[in-house]
Short mmCIF file of C-alpha atoms and ligand atoms in Angstrom, two decimals:
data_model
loop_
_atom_site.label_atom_id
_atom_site.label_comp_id
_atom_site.label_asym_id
_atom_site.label_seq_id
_atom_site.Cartn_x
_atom_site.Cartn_y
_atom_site.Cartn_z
CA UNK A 291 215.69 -213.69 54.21
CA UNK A 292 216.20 -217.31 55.62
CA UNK A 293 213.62 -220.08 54.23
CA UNK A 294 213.18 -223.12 55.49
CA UNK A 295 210.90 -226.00 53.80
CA UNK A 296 209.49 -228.06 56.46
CA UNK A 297 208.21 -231.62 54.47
CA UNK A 298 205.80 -233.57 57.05
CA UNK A 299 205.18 -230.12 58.69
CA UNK A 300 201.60 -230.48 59.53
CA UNK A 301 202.55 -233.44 61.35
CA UNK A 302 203.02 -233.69 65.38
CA UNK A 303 206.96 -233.11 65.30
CA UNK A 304 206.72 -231.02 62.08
CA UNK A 305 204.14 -228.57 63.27
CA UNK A 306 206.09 -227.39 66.33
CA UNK A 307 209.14 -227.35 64.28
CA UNK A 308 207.24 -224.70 61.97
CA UNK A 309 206.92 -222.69 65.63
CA UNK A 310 210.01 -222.88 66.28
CA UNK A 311 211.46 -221.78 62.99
CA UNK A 312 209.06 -218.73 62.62
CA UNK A 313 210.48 -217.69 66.10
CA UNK A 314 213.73 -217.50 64.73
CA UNK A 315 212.11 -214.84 62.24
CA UNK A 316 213.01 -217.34 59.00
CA UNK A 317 210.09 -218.04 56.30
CA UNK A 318 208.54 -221.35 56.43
CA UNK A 319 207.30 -223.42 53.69
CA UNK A 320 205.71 -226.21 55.05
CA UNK A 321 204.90 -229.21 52.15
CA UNK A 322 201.96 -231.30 54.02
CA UNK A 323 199.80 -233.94 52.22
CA UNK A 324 198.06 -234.82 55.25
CA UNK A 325 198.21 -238.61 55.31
CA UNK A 326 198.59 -238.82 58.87
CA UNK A 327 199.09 -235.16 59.64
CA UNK A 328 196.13 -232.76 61.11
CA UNK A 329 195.26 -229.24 59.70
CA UNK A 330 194.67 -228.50 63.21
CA UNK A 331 198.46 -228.52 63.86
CA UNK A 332 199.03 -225.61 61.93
CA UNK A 333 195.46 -224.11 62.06
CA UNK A 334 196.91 -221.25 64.04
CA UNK A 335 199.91 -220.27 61.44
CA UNK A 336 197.49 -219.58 58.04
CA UNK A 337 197.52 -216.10 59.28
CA UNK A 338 201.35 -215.75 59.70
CA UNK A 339 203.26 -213.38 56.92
CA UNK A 340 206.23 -215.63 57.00
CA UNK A 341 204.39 -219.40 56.68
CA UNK A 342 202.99 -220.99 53.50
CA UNK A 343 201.20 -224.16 53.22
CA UNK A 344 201.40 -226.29 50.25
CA UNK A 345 199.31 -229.31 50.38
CA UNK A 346 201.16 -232.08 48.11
CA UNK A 347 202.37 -234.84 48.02
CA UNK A 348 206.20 -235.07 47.90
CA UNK A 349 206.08 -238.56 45.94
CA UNK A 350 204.98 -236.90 42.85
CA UNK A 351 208.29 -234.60 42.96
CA UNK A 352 208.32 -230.82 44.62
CA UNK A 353 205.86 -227.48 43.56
CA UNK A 354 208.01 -224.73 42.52
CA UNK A 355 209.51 -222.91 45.40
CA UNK A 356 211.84 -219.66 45.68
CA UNK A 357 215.10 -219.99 47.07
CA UNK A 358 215.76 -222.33 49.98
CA UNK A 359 218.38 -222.25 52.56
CA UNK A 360 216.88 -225.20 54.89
CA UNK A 361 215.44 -228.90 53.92
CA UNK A 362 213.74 -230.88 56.70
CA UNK A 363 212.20 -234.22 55.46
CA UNK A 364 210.31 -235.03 58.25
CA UNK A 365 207.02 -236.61 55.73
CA UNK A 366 206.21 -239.91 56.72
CA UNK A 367 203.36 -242.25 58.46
CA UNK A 368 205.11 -242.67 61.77
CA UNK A 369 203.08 -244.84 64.10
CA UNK A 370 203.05 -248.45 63.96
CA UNK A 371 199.28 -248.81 62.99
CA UNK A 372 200.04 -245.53 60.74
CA UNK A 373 202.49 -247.18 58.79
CA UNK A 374 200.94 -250.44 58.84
CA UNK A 375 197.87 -249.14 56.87
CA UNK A 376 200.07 -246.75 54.46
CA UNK A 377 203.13 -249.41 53.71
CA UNK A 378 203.85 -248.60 49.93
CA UNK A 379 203.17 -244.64 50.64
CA UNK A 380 205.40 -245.12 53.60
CA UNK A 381 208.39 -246.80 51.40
CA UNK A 382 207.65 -244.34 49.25
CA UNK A 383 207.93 -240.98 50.75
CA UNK A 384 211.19 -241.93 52.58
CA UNK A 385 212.86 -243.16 49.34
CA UNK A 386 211.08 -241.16 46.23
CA UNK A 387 210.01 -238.49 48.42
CA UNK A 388 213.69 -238.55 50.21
CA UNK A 389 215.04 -238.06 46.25
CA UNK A 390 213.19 -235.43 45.57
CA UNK A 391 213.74 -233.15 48.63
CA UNK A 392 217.94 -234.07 48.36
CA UNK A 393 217.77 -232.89 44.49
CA UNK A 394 216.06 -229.56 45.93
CA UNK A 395 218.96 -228.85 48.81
CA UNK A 396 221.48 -229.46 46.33
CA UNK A 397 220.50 -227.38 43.19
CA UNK A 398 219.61 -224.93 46.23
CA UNK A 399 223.24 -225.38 47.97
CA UNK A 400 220.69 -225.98 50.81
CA UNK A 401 221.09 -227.53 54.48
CA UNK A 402 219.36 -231.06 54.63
CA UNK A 403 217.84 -233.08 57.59
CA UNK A 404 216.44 -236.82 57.29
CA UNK A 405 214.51 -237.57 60.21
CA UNK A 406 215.19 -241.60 60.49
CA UNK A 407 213.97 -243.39 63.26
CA UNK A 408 215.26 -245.59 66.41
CA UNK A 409 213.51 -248.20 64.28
CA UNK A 410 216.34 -248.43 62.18
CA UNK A 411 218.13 -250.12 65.43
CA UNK A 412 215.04 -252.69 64.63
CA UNK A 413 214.83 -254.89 68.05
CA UNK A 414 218.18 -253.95 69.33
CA UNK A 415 220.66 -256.65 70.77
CA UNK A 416 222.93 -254.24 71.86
CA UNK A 417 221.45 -251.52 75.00
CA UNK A 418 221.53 -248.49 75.05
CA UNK A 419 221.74 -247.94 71.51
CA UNK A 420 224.70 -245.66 70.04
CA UNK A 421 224.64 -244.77 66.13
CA UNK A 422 227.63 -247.56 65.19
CA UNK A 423 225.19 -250.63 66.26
CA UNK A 424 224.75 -251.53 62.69
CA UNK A 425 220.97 -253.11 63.83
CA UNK A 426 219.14 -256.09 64.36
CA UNK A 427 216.35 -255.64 61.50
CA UNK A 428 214.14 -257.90 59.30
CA UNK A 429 214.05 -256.49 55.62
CA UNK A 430 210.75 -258.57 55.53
CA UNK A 431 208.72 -258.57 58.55
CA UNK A 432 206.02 -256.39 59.79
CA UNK A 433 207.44 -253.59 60.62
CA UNK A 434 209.93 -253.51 57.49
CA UNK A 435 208.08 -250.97 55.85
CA UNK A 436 209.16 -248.55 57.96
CA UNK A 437 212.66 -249.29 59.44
CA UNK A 438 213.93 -250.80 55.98
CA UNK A 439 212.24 -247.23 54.01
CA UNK A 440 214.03 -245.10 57.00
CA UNK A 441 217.62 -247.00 56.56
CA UNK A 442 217.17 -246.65 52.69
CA UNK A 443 216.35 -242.66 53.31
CA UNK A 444 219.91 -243.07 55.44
CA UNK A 445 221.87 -244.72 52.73
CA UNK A 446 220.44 -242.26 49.96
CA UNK A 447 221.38 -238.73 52.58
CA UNK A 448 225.03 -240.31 53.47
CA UNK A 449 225.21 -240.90 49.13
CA UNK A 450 224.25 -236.92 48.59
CA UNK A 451 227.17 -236.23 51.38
CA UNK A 452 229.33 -238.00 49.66
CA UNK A 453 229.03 -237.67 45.95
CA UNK A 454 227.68 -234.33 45.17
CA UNK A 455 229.32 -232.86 48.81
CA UNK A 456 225.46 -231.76 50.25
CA UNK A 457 225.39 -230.03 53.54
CA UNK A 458 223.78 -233.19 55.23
CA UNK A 459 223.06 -234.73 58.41
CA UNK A 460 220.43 -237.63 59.90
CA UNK A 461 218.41 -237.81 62.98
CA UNK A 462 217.28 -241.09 64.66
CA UNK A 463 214.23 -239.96 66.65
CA UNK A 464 213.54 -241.71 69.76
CA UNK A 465 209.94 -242.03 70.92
CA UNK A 466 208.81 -238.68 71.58
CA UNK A 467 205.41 -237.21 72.57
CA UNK A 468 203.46 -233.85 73.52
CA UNK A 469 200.99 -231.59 72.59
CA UNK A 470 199.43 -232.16 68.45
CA UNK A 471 200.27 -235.89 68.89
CA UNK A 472 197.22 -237.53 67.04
CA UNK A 473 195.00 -238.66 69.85
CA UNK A 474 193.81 -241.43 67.33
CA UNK A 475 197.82 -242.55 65.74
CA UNK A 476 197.45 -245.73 68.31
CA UNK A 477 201.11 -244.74 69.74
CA UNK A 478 201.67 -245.67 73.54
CA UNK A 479 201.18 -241.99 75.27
CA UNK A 480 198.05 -240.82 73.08
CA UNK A 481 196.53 -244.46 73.57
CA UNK A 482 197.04 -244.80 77.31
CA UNK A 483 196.20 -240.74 78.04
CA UNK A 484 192.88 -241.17 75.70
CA UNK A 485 191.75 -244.47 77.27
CA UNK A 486 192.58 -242.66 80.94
CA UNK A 487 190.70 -239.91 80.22
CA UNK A 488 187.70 -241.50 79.14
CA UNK A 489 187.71 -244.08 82.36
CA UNK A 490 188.58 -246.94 80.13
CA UNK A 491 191.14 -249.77 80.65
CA UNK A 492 194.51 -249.06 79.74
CA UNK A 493 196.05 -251.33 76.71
CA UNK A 494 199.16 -253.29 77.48
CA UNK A 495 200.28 -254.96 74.66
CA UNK A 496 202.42 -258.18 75.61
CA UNK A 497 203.19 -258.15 78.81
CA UNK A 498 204.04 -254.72 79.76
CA UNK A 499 207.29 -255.51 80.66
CA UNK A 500 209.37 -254.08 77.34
CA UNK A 501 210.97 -250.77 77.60
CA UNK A 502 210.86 -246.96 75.88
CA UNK A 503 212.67 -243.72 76.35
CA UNK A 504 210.28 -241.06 76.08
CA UNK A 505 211.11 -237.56 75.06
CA UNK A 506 209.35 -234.24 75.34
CA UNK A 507 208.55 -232.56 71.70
CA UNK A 508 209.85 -229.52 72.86
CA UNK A 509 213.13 -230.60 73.90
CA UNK A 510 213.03 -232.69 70.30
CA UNK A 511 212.72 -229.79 68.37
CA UNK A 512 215.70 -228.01 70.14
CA UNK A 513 218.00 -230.83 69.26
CA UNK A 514 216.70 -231.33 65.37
CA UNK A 515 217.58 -226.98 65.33
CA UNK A 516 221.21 -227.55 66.73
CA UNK A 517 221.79 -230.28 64.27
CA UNK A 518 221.12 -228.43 61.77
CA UNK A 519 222.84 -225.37 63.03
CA UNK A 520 225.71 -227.10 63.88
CA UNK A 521 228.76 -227.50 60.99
CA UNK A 522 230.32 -230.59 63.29
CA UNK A 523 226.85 -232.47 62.40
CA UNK A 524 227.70 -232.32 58.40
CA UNK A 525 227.69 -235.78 57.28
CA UNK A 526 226.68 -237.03 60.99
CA UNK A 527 224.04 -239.55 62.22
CA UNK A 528 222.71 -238.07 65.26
CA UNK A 529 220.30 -240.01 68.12
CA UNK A 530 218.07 -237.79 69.57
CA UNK A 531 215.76 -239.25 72.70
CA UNK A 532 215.78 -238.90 76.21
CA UNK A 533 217.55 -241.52 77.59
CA UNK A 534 215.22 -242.15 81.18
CA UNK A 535 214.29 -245.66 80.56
CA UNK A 536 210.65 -247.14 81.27
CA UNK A 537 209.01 -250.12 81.27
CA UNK A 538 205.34 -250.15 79.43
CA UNK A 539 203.84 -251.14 83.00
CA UNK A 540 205.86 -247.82 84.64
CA UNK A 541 204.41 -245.28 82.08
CA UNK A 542 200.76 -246.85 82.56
CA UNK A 543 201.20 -246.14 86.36
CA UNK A 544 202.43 -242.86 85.87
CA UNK A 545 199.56 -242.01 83.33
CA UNK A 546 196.82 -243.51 85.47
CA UNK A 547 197.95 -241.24 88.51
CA UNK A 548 198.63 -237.95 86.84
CA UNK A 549 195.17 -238.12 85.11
CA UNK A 550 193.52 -239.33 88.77
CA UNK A 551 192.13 -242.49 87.37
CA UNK A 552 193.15 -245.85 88.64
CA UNK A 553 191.17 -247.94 86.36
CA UNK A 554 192.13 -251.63 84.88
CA UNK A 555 194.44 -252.70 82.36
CA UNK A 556 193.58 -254.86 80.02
CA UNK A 557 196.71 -257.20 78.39
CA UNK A 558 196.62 -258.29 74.65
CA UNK A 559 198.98 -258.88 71.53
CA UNK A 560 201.07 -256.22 70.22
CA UNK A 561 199.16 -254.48 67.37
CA UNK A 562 202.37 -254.50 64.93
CA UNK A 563 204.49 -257.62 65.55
CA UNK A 564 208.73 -257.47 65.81
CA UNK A 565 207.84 -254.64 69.27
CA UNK A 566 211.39 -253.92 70.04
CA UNK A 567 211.79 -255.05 73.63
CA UNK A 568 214.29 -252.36 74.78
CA UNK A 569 214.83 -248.91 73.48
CA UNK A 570 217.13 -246.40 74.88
CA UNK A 571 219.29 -243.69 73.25
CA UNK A 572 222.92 -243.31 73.92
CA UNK A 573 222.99 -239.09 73.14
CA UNK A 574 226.71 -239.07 73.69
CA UNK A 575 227.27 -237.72 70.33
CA UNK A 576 224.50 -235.37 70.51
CA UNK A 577 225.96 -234.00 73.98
CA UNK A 578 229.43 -233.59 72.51
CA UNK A 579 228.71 -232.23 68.89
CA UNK A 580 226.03 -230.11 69.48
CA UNK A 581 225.98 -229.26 73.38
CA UNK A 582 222.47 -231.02 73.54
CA UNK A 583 220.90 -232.66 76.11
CA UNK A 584 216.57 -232.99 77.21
CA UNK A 585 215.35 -230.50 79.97
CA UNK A 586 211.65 -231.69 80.48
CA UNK A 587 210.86 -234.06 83.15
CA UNK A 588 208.46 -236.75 82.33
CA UNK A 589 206.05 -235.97 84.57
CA UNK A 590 205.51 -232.21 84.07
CA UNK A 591 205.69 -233.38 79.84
CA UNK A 592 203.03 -235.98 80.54
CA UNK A 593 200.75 -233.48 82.49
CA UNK A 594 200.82 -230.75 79.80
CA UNK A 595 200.11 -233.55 77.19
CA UNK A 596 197.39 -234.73 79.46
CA UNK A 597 195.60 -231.31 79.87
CA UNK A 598 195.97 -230.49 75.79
CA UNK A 599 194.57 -234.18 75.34
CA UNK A 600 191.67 -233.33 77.76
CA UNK A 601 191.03 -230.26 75.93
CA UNK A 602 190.78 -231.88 72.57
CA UNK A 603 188.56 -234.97 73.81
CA UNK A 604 185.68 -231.97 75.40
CA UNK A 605 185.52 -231.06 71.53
CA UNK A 606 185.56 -234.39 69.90
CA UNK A 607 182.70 -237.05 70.12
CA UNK A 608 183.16 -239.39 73.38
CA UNK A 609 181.08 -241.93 72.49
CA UNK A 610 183.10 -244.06 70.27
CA UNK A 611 184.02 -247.30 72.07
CA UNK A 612 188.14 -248.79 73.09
CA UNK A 613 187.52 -251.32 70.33
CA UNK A 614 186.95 -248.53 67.85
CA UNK A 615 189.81 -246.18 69.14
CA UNK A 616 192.45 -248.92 68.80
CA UNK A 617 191.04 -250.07 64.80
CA UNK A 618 190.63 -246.92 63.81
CA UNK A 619 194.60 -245.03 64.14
CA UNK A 620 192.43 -241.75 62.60
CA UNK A 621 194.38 -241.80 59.22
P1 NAD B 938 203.22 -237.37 61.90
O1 NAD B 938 202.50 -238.46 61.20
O2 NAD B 938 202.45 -236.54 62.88
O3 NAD B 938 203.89 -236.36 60.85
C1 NAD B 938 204.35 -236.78 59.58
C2 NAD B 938 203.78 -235.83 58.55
O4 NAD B 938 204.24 -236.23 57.25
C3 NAD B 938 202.25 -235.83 58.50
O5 NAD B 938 201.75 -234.52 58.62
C4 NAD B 938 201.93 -236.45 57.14
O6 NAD B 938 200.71 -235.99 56.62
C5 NAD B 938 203.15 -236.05 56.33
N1 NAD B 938 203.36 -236.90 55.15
C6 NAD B 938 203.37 -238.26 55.11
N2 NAD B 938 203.58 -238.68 53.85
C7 NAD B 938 203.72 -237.56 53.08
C8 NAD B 938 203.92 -237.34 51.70
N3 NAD B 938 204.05 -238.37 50.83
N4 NAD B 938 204.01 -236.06 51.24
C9 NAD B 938 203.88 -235.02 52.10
N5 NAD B 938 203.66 -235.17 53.42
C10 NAD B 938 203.58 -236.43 53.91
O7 NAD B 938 204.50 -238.02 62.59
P2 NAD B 938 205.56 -237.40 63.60
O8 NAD B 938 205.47 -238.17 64.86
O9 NAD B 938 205.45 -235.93 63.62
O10 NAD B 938 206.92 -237.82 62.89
C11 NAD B 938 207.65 -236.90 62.08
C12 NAD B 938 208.89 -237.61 61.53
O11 NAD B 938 209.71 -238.03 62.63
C13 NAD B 938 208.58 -238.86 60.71
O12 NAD B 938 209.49 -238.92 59.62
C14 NAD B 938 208.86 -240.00 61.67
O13 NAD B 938 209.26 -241.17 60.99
C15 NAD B 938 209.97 -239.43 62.53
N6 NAD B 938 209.97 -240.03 63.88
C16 NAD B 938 209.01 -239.72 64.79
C17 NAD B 938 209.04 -240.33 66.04
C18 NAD B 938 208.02 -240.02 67.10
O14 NAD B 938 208.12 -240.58 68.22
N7 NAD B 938 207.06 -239.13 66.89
C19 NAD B 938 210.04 -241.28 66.34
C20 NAD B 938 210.97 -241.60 65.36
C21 NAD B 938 210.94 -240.96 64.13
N1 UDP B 939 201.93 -250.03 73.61
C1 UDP B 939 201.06 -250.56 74.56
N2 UDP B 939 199.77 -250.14 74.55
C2 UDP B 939 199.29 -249.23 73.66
C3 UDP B 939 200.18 -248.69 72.70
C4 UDP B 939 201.50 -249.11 72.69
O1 UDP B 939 201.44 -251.40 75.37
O2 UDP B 939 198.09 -248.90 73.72
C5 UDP B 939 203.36 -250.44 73.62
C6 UDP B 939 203.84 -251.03 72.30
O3 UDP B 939 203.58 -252.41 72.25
C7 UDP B 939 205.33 -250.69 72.37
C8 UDP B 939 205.38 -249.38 73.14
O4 UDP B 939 204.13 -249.28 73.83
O5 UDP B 939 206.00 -251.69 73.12
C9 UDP B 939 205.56 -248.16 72.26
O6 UDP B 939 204.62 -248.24 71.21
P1 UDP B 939 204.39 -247.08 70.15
O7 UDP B 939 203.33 -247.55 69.21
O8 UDP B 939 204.17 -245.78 70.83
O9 UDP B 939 205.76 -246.90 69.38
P2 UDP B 939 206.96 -247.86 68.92
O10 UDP B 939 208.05 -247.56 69.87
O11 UDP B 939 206.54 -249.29 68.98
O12 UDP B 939 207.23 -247.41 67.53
#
């Protein structure tokens, strides 16, 4: 019998990493205090023999659990507005909650996965980015919070490699979307396919012109499984994004004709200063270690994120107005 903990797993990512890992016939345990994750996500796995929910937060140290084999620490307020409103929880879960989840995989002899972030490139100077560029961060501007908490999460894995030889490896997630993405989290692709949807004006934030590399959440979730799978990736910082490159402008387009509406956009500041201006992966090392690469084209990604965004909206109240959607990030 194979368990797997899952922290952050009623999350977006975390939830169809659950799937995924109760496909493979393994017991789940997924840890979940729902800051900015949805009971929804998992809604349809209470009934499964192999999955456990424990709500709790992983600050306060770990429940007891049986025997684990596999640690993902994917807890933590993700979106800029997310992580905005949550900044000490947000430190703290990827440096407390990081502790507590190594000390498990080790007394365990567990596997161990940090998800960090492309944020931890902060606005790069060097394009596309590969895991040696060291950064261009600020330890004390807005979005510090988050990039410094994810880099200290790095430094505290790669000490647990080192001193007490843990089975580790780290992640550096590139934007990623799909199905269970909060509508509400304020990120690009649930804003823009939300504001489509409802015939409102699509939000550009500056002028529309900086870049992302968007990657399908299925594809994602095949590349966090190889990393752990694979023994190469012991010790290893991995980036794992699609690498097609976008401007913010592109994406709107591309949103405004796959949902058939070719309403206005409407420009205005950036709703978390320091917005990286270019992001795109170099997944070189994730080709070569681990024989991974993304399969799903943008635009059939986009149009089954559209039609499970369009099912959620028929059940949710449509009259709250673009002012609220954007000030409330529904956490
Ligand atoms: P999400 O907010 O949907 O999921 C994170 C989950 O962690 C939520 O369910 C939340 O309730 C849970 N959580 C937060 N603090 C916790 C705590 N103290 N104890 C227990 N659970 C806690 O976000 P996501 O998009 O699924 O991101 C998952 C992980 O991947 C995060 O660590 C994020 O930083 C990283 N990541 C995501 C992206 C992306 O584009 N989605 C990009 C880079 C990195
Ligand atoms: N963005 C935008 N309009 C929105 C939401 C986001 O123009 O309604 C831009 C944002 O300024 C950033 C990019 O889209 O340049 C991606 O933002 P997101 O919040 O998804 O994630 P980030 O990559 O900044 O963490």
């Amino acid at each position: 019998m194979s368990v797997a903990v899952v922290a952050g797993g009623a999350g977006f990512i975390g939830s169809h990493l659950c799937d995924a890992l109760l496909g493979e016939g393994k017991h789940v345990i997924c840890i979940d205090n729902l800051a900015t994750g949805r009971s929804r996500n998992i809604a349809h796995l209470h009934t499964h023999q192999r999955f456990s929910f424990v709500q709790h937060d992983i600050v306060d140290g770990l429940p007891e659990l049986p025997h684990v084999h596999e640690v993902y620490h994917l807890a933590s307020p993700a979106s800029p507005p997310g992580y905005t409103l949550l900044p000490v929880e947000t430190m703290r879960v990827n440096a407390e909650g990081t502790f507590h989840l190594l000390e498990l995989a080790r007394h365990a002899g567990a596997s161990f996965l940090y998800a960090s972030t492309s944020e931890a490139y902060g606005d790069p100077l060097e394009h596309p980015q590969r895991e040696d560029y060291r950064g261009n961060v600020s330890s004390t501007g807005p979005r510090s919070m988050y990039d410094e908490a994810k880099r200290y999460g790095e430094a505290l894995t790669m000490a647990y490699v080192r001193a007490h030889e843990l089975d580790g490896r780290i992640v550096r997630i590139f934007n990623t979307y799909g199905p269970r993405s909060d509508p509400h989290d304020g990120r690009l692709v649930p804003n823009l396919v939300m504001q489509a949807l409802r015939g409102w004006p699509l939000t550009i934030y500056g002028d529309g012109t900086q870049t992302r590399s968007l990657c399908y959440v299925a594809d994602l979730v095949e590349g966090l499984r190889a990393t752990m799978n694979a023994p190469a990736a012991r010790g290893q910082v991995i980036n794992l994004g699609n690498p097609e490159e976008h401007t913010i402008l592109e994406f709107a387009t591309i949103i405004q004709e796959l949902t058939g509406t070719g309403g206005d956009l409407v420009y205005s500041e950036p709703a978390v200063g320091d917005d990286p201006q270019r992001r795109r992966p170099d997944i070189t090392r994730a080709s070569g270690l681990l024989g991974w690469y993304p399969k799903t084209e943008l635009h059939p990604g986009l149009r089954t994120t559209i039609d499970s965004f369009r099912d959620e909206l028929a059940t949710t109240d449509q009259s709250a107005s673009p002012a609220a959607a954007r000030s409330t990030p529904g956490i």
